[in-house]
Coordinates of C-alpha atoms in Angstrom, one line a residue:
M30 CA -39.7 3.7 -77.3
N31 CA -38.9 7.4 -75.9
G32 CA -40.6 8.9 -72.9
E33 CA -43.1 11.1 -75.1
A34 CA -44.4 8.1 -76.8
A35 CA -44.6 6.0 -73.6
A36 CA -46.4 8.8 -72.0
F37 CA -48.9 9.2 -74.9
L38 CA -49.8 5.5 -74.7
V39 CA -50.3 5.9 -70.9
L40 CA -52.7 8.8 -71.2
Q41 CA -54.5 8.0 -74.3
P42 CA -56.9 5.3 -72.9
L43 CA -57.8 8.0 -70.0
S44 CA -58.8 10.7 -72.8
R45 CA -60.9 8.8 -74.9
P46 CA -64.1 8.5 -72.9
L47 CA -64.1 12.1 -72.1
A48 CA -63.3 13.0 -75.6
A49 CA -66.3 10.6 -77.0
A50 CA -68.5 12.3 -74.4
R51 CA -67.7 15.8 -75.3
R52 CA -68.2 15.2 -79.0
R53 CA -71.9 14.0 -78.1
M54 CA -72.6 17.4 -76.5
S55 CA -74.1 20.2 -78.6
R56 CA -72.0 23.2 -79.0
P57 CA -74.6 25.5 -77.5
V58 CA -74.7 23.7 -74.2
A59 CA -70.8 23.5 -74.0
T60 CA -70.7 27.3 -74.7
T61 CA -73.1 27.7 -71.8
I62 CA -71.2 25.5 -69.5
R63 CA -67.9 27.3 -70.2
R64 CA -69.3 30.6 -69.7
F65 CA -70.8 29.7 -66.6
T66 CA -67.8 27.8 -65.4
R67 CA -65.7 31.1 -66.0
M68 CA -68.3 33.0 -64.0
A69 CA -68.2 30.5 -61.0
L70 CA -64.2 30.3 -61.2
A71 CA -64.4 34.2 -60.8
H72 CA -66.6 33.9 -57.6
S73 CA -64.5 31.1 -56.1
D74 CA -61.7 33.5 -55.8
R75 CA -63.6 34.8 -53.0
S76 CA -65.9 32.3 -51.5
A77 CA -67.5 28.7 -51.5
L78 CA -70.8 30.4 -50.4
V79 CA -73.4 31.5 -52.4
D80 CA -77.0 32.9 -52.0
L81 CA -80.3 32.3 -54.0
A82 CA -79.8 35.7 -55.6
W83 CA -76.6 34.3 -57.1
L84 CA -78.3 31.3 -58.2
K85 CA -81.5 32.8 -60.0
K86 CA -79.0 34.9 -62.3
Q87 CA -79.7 33.9 -65.9
D88 CA -76.1 32.4 -66.5
A89 CA -76.6 30.1 -63.4
R90 CA -79.3 28.2 -65.0
S91 CA -77.0 25.1 -66.2
A92 CA -75.7 24.6 -62.6
K93 CA -76.0 21.3 -61.0
I94 CA -78.0 21.7 -57.9
L95 CA -78.0 18.9 -55.2
D96 CA -80.1 18.5 -52.2
A97 CA -77.9 17.4 -49.6
S98 CA -80.7 17.5 -46.7
W99 CA -79.7 15.1 -43.7
W100 CA -80.7 14.8 -39.9
M101 CA -78.6 13.6 -37.0
P102 CA -79.7 10.2 -35.7
N103 CA -81.2 11.7 -32.7
V104 CA -83.4 14.1 -34.5
P105 CA -86.9 13.0 -34.0
K106 CA -88.8 11.6 -37.3
D107 CA -91.4 14.4 -36.9
K108 CA -88.8 17.1 -37.0
R109 CA -87.5 16.0 -40.3
Y110 CA -88.8 16.2 -43.9
S111 CA -89.7 13.0 -45.4
E112 CA -88.3 12.0 -48.9
D113 CA -91.7 13.0 -50.7
E114 CA -91.7 16.1 -48.9
L115 CA -88.2 17.1 -50.1
Q116 CA -89.0 15.9 -53.6
G117 CA -92.1 18.3 -53.6
F118 CA -89.9 21.1 -52.3
Q119 CA -87.2 20.2 -55.2
Q120 CA -89.8 20.3 -57.9
K121 CA -91.2 23.9 -56.5
L122 CA -87.9 25.3 -56.2
Q123 CA -87.1 24.2 -59.8
Q124 CA -90.3 25.6 -60.9
H125 CA -90.6 28.7 -59.2
L126 CA -87.3 29.9 -57.9
L127 CA -84.0 28.4 -59.3
H128 CA -84.7 29.1 -63.0
N129 CA -83.2 25.7 -63.5
Q130 CA -84.6 23.1 -65.9
S131 CA -82.2 20.4 -65.5
G132 CA -83.5 19.0 -62.5
I133 CA -82.5 19.3 -58.6
Q134 CA -80.9 15.8 -57.7
R135 CA -81.0 14.4 -54.2
F136 CA -77.3 13.9 -52.5
D137 CA -78.1 11.7 -49.5
I138 CA -75.0 11.0 -47.5
D139 CA -76.5 7.7 -46.3
V140 CA -77.0 6.6 -49.8
V141 CA -73.7 8.0 -51.4
K142 CA -71.1 6.2 -49.4
D143 CA -68.7 3.2 -49.4
T144 CA -71.1 0.3 -48.8
T145 CA -68.1 -2.0 -48.1
N146 CA -67.4 -0.2 -44.7
T147 CA -69.5 -0.7 -41.8
L148 CA -68.8 3.0 -40.5
P149 CA -71.6 5.5 -41.3
H150 CA -71.6 7.3 -44.6
M151 CA -67.9 6.8 -45.3
L152 CA -66.5 8.5 -48.5
P153 CA -67.3 6.3 -51.5
T154 CA -64.7 4.6 -53.8
L155 CA -63.8 6.6 -56.9
E156 CA -66.0 3.7 -58.8
Q157 CA -68.8 4.1 -56.3
M158 CA -68.7 7.9 -56.4
A159 CA -68.7 8.0 -60.3
N160 CA -71.6 6.0 -60.5
H161 CA -73.6 8.0 -58.1
L162 CA -72.6 11.3 -59.8
A163 CA -73.3 10.2 -63.3
H164 CA -76.8 9.2 -62.2
M165 CA -77.1 13.0 -61.0
G166 CA -76.3 14.3 -64.4
L167 CA -72.7 15.1 -63.5
S168 CA -69.9 14.5 -66.0
S169 CA -66.6 16.5 -65.5
P170 CA -64.7 17.5 -62.4
E171 CA -63.1 20.3 -64.4
D172 CA -66.5 21.8 -66.2
D173 CA -69.4 20.9 -64.0
V174 CA -70.5 23.7 -61.7
I175 CA -72.3 22.4 -58.6
V176 CA -74.4 24.0 -56.1
V177 CA -75.2 22.2 -52.9
Y178 CA -78.0 23.2 -50.5
S179 CA -79.7 21.5 -47.4
T180 CA -83.0 22.3 -45.9
N181 CA -81.6 22.3 -42.4
G182 CA -78.8 24.6 -42.6
F183 CA -75.4 23.4 -43.4
V184 CA -75.2 20.3 -41.8
A185 CA -74.6 17.7 -44.8
S186 CA -74.1 20.3 -47.5
A187 CA -70.8 21.1 -46.3
R188 CA -70.0 17.4 -46.2
C189 CA -71.0 17.2 -49.7
W190 CA -68.7 20.0 -50.8
W191 CA -66.0 18.3 -49.0
M192 CA -66.9 14.8 -50.7
L193 CA -66.8 16.6 -54.3
R194 CA -63.5 18.3 -53.7
A195 CA -62.0 15.1 -52.4
Y196 CA -62.4 13.9 -55.9
S197 CA -61.1 17.0 -57.5
F198 CA -64.3 18.8 -58.7
Q199 CA -63.2 22.4 -58.8
N200 CA -66.3 24.3 -58.9
V201 CA -68.4 23.6 -55.9
F202 CA -70.7 25.9 -53.9
V203 CA -72.9 25.9 -51.0
I204 CA -76.1 27.9 -50.4
D205 CA -74.9 29.8 -47.4
G206 CA -77.2 28.8 -44.5
G207 CA -79.3 26.6 -46.7
I208 CA -82.8 26.7 -48.1
D209 CA -86.0 27.1 -46.1
P210 CA -88.4 25.5 -48.4
E211 CA -91.5 27.1 -47.3
K212 CA -90.3 30.5 -46.8
D213 CA -88.2 30.9 -49.9
L214 CA -91.1 29.5 -51.8
L215 CA -93.2 31.8 -50.3
A216 CA -91.0 34.7 -51.2
S217 CA -90.7 33.5 -54.8
A218 CA -94.4 33.0 -55.3
S219 CA -95.1 36.6 -54.4
S220 CA -92.1 38.1 -56.7
G221 CA -94.1 37.2 -60.1
E222 CA -91.0 36.1 -61.6
A223 CA -91.1 33.5 -64.5
P224 CA -88.6 30.8 -64.7
A225 CA -85.9 31.2 -67.4
A226 CA -85.2 28.6 -69.9
G227 CA -82.4 26.3 -68.8
T228 CA -80.9 23.0 -69.6
S229 CA -82.8 19.8 -70.0
D230 CA -82.3 16.1 -69.6
A231 CA -82.0 16.4 -73.3
D232 CA -78.8 18.2 -73.2
L233 CA -77.0 15.7 -70.9
L234 CA -74.8 13.0 -72.0
P235 CA -75.8 9.4 -72.0
L236 CA -75.4 7.9 -68.5
E237 CA -72.7 5.5 -69.8
D238 CA -70.8 8.0 -71.0
R239 CA -71.1 10.4 -68.0
E240 CA -69.9 7.5 -65.8
K241 CA -66.9 6.7 -68.3
A242 CA -66.0 10.3 -68.3
L243 CA -66.2 10.6 -64.7
K244 CA -63.9 7.6 -64.1
A245 CA -61.3 8.8 -66.4
T246 CA -61.1 12.3 -65.0
M247 CA -61.9 12.3 -61.2
K248 CA -59.0 12.2 -59.2
F249 CA -58.8 11.3 -55.6
R250 CA -57.1 14.0 -53.3
P251 CA -55.8 12.2 -50.4
E252 CA -54.4 15.4 -48.9
L253 CA -58.1 16.1 -48.0
V254 CA -58.7 12.6 -45.9
W255 CA -57.5 11.6 -42.8
N256 CA -57.7 8.0 -41.5
K257 CA -57.2 6.9 -38.2
Q258 CA -53.5 6.1 -38.7
D259 CA -53.0 9.7 -39.4
V260 CA -54.7 10.7 -36.3
L261 CA -52.3 8.3 -34.2
H262 CA -49.4 10.3 -36.3
F263 CA -50.8 13.5 -35.0
V264 CA -50.9 12.1 -31.3
A265 CA -47.7 10.7 -31.4
A266 CA -46.1 14.2 -32.9
K267 CA -47.9 16.3 -30.4
E268 CA -46.6 14.0 -27.5
K269 CA -43.1 14.4 -28.9
S270 CA -43.3 18.1 -29.6
P271 CA -46.5 20.0 -28.4
E272 CA -45.7 23.3 -29.3
G273 CA -43.3 22.6 -32.1
E274 CA -45.4 20.6 -34.7
K275 CA -47.8 23.0 -36.6
I276 CA -50.3 20.6 -37.1
F277 CA -53.8 20.9 -35.9
L278 CA -56.9 18.7 -35.4
L279 CA -60.2 20.7 -34.7
D280 CA -63.3 18.7 -33.3
A281 CA -66.6 20.2 -34.3
R282 CA -68.6 18.3 -31.8
S283 CA -70.2 20.0 -29.0
E284 CA -67.9 21.3 -26.0
G285 CA -69.6 18.7 -23.6
R286 CA -68.7 15.9 -25.5
F287 CA -65.3 17.1 -26.2
K288 CA -64.8 17.1 -22.4
G289 CA -66.6 13.8 -21.9
T290 CA -69.4 15.7 -19.8
E291 CA -72.2 15.0 -22.5
P292 CA -72.9 11.4 -23.7
E293 CA -72.0 10.2 -27.0
P294 CA -75.2 9.7 -29.5
R295 CA -73.9 6.5 -30.5
A296 CA -73.6 3.5 -28.2
G297 CA -70.1 1.8 -27.5
L298 CA -68.3 5.0 -28.0
A299 CA -65.9 6.2 -25.2
S300 CA -66.2 9.7 -24.0
G301 CA -63.6 12.5 -24.6
H302 CA -61.3 13.6 -27.5
V303 CA -58.3 13.1 -29.4
P304 CA -55.2 14.3 -27.3
G305 CA -53.8 17.3 -28.6
S306 CA -56.9 18.4 -30.6
F307 CA -58.9 21.6 -30.2
S308 CA -62.4 22.1 -29.5
V309 CA -64.3 24.2 -32.5
P310 CA -68.1 23.3 -32.1
F311 CA -69.5 23.8 -35.7
Q312 CA -72.3 26.1 -34.4
A313 CA -69.3 28.5 -33.5
V314 CA -68.7 29.5 -36.9
L315 CA -72.3 30.1 -37.7
Q316 CA -74.3 33.3 -37.0
S317 CA -77.6 33.0 -35.1
N318 CA -79.4 32.9 -38.6
G319 CA -77.6 29.9 -39.4
K320 CA -75.4 31.4 -42.2
M321 CA -71.3 31.3 -41.9
R322 CA -69.8 34.3 -39.9
R323 CA -67.6 36.4 -42.2
G324 CA -64.2 38.1 -41.7
A325 CA -62.7 38.6 -38.1
A326 CA -65.7 37.2 -36.5
L327 CA -65.2 33.9 -38.2
R328 CA -61.4 33.7 -37.4
E329 CA -62.4 34.7 -33.7
A330 CA -64.4 31.1 -33.5
F331 CA -61.0 29.7 -34.1
A332 CA -59.3 31.6 -31.2
S333 CA -58.4 28.6 -29.0
T334 CA -56.3 27.2 -31.7
G335 CA -53.9 30.3 -32.4
L336 CA -54.4 29.5 -36.2
F337 CA -55.0 33.2 -36.9
S338 CA -52.9 34.7 -34.3
D339 CA -50.1 37.1 -35.5
D340 CA -47.3 34.5 -34.5
A341 CA -49.0 32.1 -36.8
T342 CA -49.6 34.2 -39.6
G343 CA -48.0 32.7 -42.7
A344 CA -46.8 29.9 -40.7
V345 CA -49.8 27.5 -41.0
S346 CA -51.0 26.0 -44.0
S347 CA -54.3 24.3 -44.6
A348 CA -52.5 21.0 -45.5
S349 CA -51.6 20.6 -41.7
I350 CA -55.0 21.0 -40.5
S351 CA -58.0 18.3 -40.2
C352 CA -61.2 18.3 -38.7
T353 CA -63.1 15.8 -37.0
C354 CA -66.6 15.4 -35.3
G355 CA -68.8 12.5 -34.5
S356 CA -69.0 10.9 -37.9
G357 CA -67.4 13.4 -40.4
V358 CA -70.6 15.1 -41.3
T359 CA -70.4 18.6 -39.0
A360 CA -66.3 18.3 -39.5
G361 CA -67.2 19.5 -43.1
V362 CA -68.7 22.7 -41.6
V363 CA -65.7 23.6 -39.8
A364 CA -63.5 22.5 -43.0
L365 CA -65.5 24.8 -45.1
A366 CA -65.1 27.6 -42.3
L367 CA -61.6 27.4 -42.6
H368 CA -61.7 27.8 -46.5
E369 CA -63.8 30.9 -45.9
A370 CA -61.3 32.1 -43.5
G371 CA -58.2 31.7 -45.9
L372 CA -57.2 27.9 -45.2
P373 CA -59.0 26.3 -48.4
D374 CA -57.7 22.8 -48.0
A375 CA -58.3 21.5 -44.4
S376 CA -58.6 17.8 -44.5
V377 CA -61.5 15.9 -42.6
Y378 CA -61.1 12.7 -40.4
D379 CA -63.7 10.6 -42.4
G380 CA -64.1 7.9 -39.5
S381 CA -64.1 10.5 -36.7
W382 CA -65.4 9.6 -33.3
T383 CA -67.4 6.7 -34.4
E384 CA -64.3 5.1 -35.4
Y385 CA -61.8 6.6 -33.1
G386 CA -63.9 6.6 -30.0
A387 CA -64.8 2.6 -30.8
D388 CA -61.2 1.6 -30.6
A389 CA -60.0 1.1 -27.0
S390 CA -56.4 0.9 -28.0
C391 CA -56.7 4.4 -29.4
P392 CA -55.5 7.2 -26.6
K393 CA -58.1 9.8 -25.6
E394 CA -58.2 12.6 -23.0
V395 CA -61.3 14.0 -20.9

């Protein structure tokens, strides 16, 4: 058997689920998705951040919209929206603001996680992720255009963005600064705009076909995910050559937690930080209104790292940068900020300080 025939036999089983799924899709829906994908790709050359005005465009009605609202464990319950409240907001946003008839889906990082791992909200396995995303109406990492928002700024919406990219989704966008349901709904109600027609559940592929298609086409991108061993390699490399190794670990926790002067919110964790890492609190990349900084102001947030100094220009690739935090959530905000600053593929240490700080054998600094 020649090489081409062997390659065909290997690839053919992978292509069948997606091919069958696409045959079930109506031509008008497929055309709309392709048109919106082209529009999204044109936007992605500039930024992964969008706003409600962009989302309200007629061609954006086929986007898959995900609500990734999530709160830190230390936020009191009376300061959070309940799941019932979030669902009510989703329905009102869908009806009055987003011109999208396919429904807003909930992406809860405490649900979409690796259930076999005892660490909080770790990246799911490919099979777990495909199952969750199929239930949300997704079916193609290449064609699906996904817009993620949160009702409390960025926080988990940036992690959701990173999780989807870690499984090769190409067109993932984040509402800059999140959505304030009450404020934005009030503005929409006063505008008098009527929702446009969009896709509906009837246009979606059957659930089983969506899941098969995702399992066949999703690809894990290991370069976007660090584990504890990667961090230990980083520490060893920095000890050997502190200035010579062009690798960076950026810590999104508060400066007090980084320096060990503030307690960790989770019990049983040491204080301090990974030796050789830099403190870049996630709030530093945001404006006072909660939106992402832009241009020189955004690069200034990374001044202590030297990433954007004249000496580093062109010498640092995003493949040599990873972001960490308490449990892998706000690290996504810093990774997204690096994307906006021109370093698009920074990784995230998924276990972050919850894993590293609990291991007494891991070297630490204060």
